[in-house]
mmCIF file of C-alpha atoms in Angstrom:
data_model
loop_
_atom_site.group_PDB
_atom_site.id
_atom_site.type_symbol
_atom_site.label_atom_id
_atom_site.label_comp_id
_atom_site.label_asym_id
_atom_site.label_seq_id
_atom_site.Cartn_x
_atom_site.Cartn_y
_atom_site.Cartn_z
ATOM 1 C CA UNK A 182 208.778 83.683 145.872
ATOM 2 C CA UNK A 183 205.582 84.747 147.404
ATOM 3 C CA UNK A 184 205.480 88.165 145.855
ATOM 4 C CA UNK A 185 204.512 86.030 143.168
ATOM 5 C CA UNK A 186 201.876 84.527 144.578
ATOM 6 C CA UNK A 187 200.432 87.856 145.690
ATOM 7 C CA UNK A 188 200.641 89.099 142.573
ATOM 8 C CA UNK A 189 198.925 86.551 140.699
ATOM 9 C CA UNK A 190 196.437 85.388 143.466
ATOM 10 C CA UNK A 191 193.691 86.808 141.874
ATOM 11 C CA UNK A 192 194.058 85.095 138.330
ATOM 12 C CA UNK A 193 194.694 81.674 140.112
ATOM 13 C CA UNK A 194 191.398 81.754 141.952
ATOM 14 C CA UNK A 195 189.236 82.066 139.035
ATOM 15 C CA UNK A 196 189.792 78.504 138.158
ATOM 16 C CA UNK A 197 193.160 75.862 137.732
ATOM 17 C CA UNK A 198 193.216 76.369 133.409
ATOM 18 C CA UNK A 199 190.810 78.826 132.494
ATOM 19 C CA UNK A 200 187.274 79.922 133.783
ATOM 20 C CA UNK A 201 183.461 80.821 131.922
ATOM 21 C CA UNK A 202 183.048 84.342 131.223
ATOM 22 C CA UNK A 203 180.093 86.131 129.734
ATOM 23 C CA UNK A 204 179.381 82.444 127.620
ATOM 24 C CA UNK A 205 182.623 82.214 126.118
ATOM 25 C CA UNK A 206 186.057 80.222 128.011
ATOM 26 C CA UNK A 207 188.752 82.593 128.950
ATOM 27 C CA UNK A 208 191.979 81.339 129.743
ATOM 28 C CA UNK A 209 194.203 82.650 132.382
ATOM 29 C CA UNK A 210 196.457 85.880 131.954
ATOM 30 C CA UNK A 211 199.796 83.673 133.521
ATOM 31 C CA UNK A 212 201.142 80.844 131.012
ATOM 32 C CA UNK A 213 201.331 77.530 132.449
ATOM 33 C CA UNK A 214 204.950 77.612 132.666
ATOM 34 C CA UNK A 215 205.400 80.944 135.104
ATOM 35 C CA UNK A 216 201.739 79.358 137.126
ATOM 36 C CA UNK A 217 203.989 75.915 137.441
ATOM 37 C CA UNK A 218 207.223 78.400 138.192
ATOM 38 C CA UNK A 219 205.017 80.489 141.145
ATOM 39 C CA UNK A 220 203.627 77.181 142.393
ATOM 40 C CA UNK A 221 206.768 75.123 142.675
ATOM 41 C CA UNK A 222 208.502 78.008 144.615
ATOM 42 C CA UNK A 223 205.499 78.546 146.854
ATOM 43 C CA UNK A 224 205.605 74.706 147.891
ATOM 44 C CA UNK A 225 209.789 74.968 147.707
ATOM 45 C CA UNK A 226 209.213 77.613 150.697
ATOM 46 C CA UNK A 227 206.529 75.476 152.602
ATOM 47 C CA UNK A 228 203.616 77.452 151.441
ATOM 48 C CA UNK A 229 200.521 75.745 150.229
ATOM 49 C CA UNK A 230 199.067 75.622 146.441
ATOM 50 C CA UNK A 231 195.320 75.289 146.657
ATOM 51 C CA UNK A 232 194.751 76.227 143.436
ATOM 52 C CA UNK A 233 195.067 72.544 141.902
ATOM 53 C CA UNK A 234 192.000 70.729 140.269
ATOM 54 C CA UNK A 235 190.866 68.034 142.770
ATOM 55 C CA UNK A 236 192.077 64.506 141.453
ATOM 56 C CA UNK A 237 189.579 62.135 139.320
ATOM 57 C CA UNK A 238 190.349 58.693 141.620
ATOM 58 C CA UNK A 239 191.876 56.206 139.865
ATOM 59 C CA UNK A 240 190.191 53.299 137.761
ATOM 60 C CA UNK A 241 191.467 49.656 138.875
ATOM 61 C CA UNK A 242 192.144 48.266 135.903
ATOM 62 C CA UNK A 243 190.941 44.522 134.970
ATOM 63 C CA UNK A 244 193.727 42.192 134.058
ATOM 64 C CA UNK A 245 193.833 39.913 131.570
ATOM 65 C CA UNK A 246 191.514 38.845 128.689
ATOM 66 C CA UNK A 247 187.612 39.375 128.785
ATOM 67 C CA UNK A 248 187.083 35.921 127.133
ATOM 68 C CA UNK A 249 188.788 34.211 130.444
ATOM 69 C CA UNK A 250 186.870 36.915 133.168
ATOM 70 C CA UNK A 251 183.566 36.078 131.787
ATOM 71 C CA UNK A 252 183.990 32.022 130.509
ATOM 72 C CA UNK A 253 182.572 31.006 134.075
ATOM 73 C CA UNK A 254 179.472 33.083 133.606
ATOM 74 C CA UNK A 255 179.266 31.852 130.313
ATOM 75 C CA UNK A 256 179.587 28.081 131.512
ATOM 76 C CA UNK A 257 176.876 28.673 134.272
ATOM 77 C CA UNK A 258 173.963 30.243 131.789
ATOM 78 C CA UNK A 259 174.796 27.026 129.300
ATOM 79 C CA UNK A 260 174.219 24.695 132.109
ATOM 80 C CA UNK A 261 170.914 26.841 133.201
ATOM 81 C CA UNK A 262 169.507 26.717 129.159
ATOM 82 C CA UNK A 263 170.276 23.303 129.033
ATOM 83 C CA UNK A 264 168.394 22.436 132.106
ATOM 84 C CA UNK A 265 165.508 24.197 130.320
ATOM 85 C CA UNK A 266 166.077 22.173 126.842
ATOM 86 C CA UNK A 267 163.601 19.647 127.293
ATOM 87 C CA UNK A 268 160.347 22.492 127.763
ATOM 88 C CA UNK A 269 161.987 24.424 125.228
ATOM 89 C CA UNK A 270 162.456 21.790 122.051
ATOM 90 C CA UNK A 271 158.507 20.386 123.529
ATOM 91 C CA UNK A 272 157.409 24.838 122.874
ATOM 92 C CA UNK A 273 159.425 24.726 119.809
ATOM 93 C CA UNK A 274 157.507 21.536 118.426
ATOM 94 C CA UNK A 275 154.169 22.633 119.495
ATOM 95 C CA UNK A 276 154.222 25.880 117.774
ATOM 96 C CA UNK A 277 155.455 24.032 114.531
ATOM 97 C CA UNK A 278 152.629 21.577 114.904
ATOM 98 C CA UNK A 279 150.218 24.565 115.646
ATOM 99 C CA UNK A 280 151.514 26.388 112.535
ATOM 100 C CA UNK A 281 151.315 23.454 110.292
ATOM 101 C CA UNK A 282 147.685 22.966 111.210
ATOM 102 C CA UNK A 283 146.637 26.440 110.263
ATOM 103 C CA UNK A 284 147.883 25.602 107.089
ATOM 104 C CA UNK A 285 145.923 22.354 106.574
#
């Protein structure tokens, strides 16, 4: 049914749902139900329909549990703050000493 089309060109081009006007959102004069009506016949008689939104791509979604993703990371930090232990318990003691003879 391109008549149909024709008819409601207009209205379709100012936006796929709705469009701004003068500050406030004004939704299209054709329901959703005759706009999916007009656009399934256009495509039924090999016409094209560019009046669609353009497609968000889709997000590849992780699998399985955060706890198992990230245990690896985990494991190699532990093994890099242990390798710093020794400097870190010799800092640790020094400023205790340090404190303890400001108080003295």
């Amino acid at each position: 049914m391109a008549s149909g089309l024709a008819k409601w060109a207009g209205e379709l081009a100012k936006g796929v749902h709705g469009y701004w006007a003068n500050g406030r959102w004004t939704p299209l004069a054709i329901s959703a139900r005759h706009r999916a009506k007009i656009r399934k016949e256009t495509l039924l008689a090999g016409g094209e329909w560019p009046y669609d939104a353009p497609r968000k791509p889709e997000r590849t979604r992780m699998k399985g549990h955060k706890v198992d993703r990230e245990a690896a990371l985990k494991r190699a930090r532990t093994v890099e703050l242990m390798e710093k232990m020794p400097q870190m318990l010799a800092d640790m003691k020094k400023r205790r000493w340090e404190r303890k003879a400001e108080k003295k």
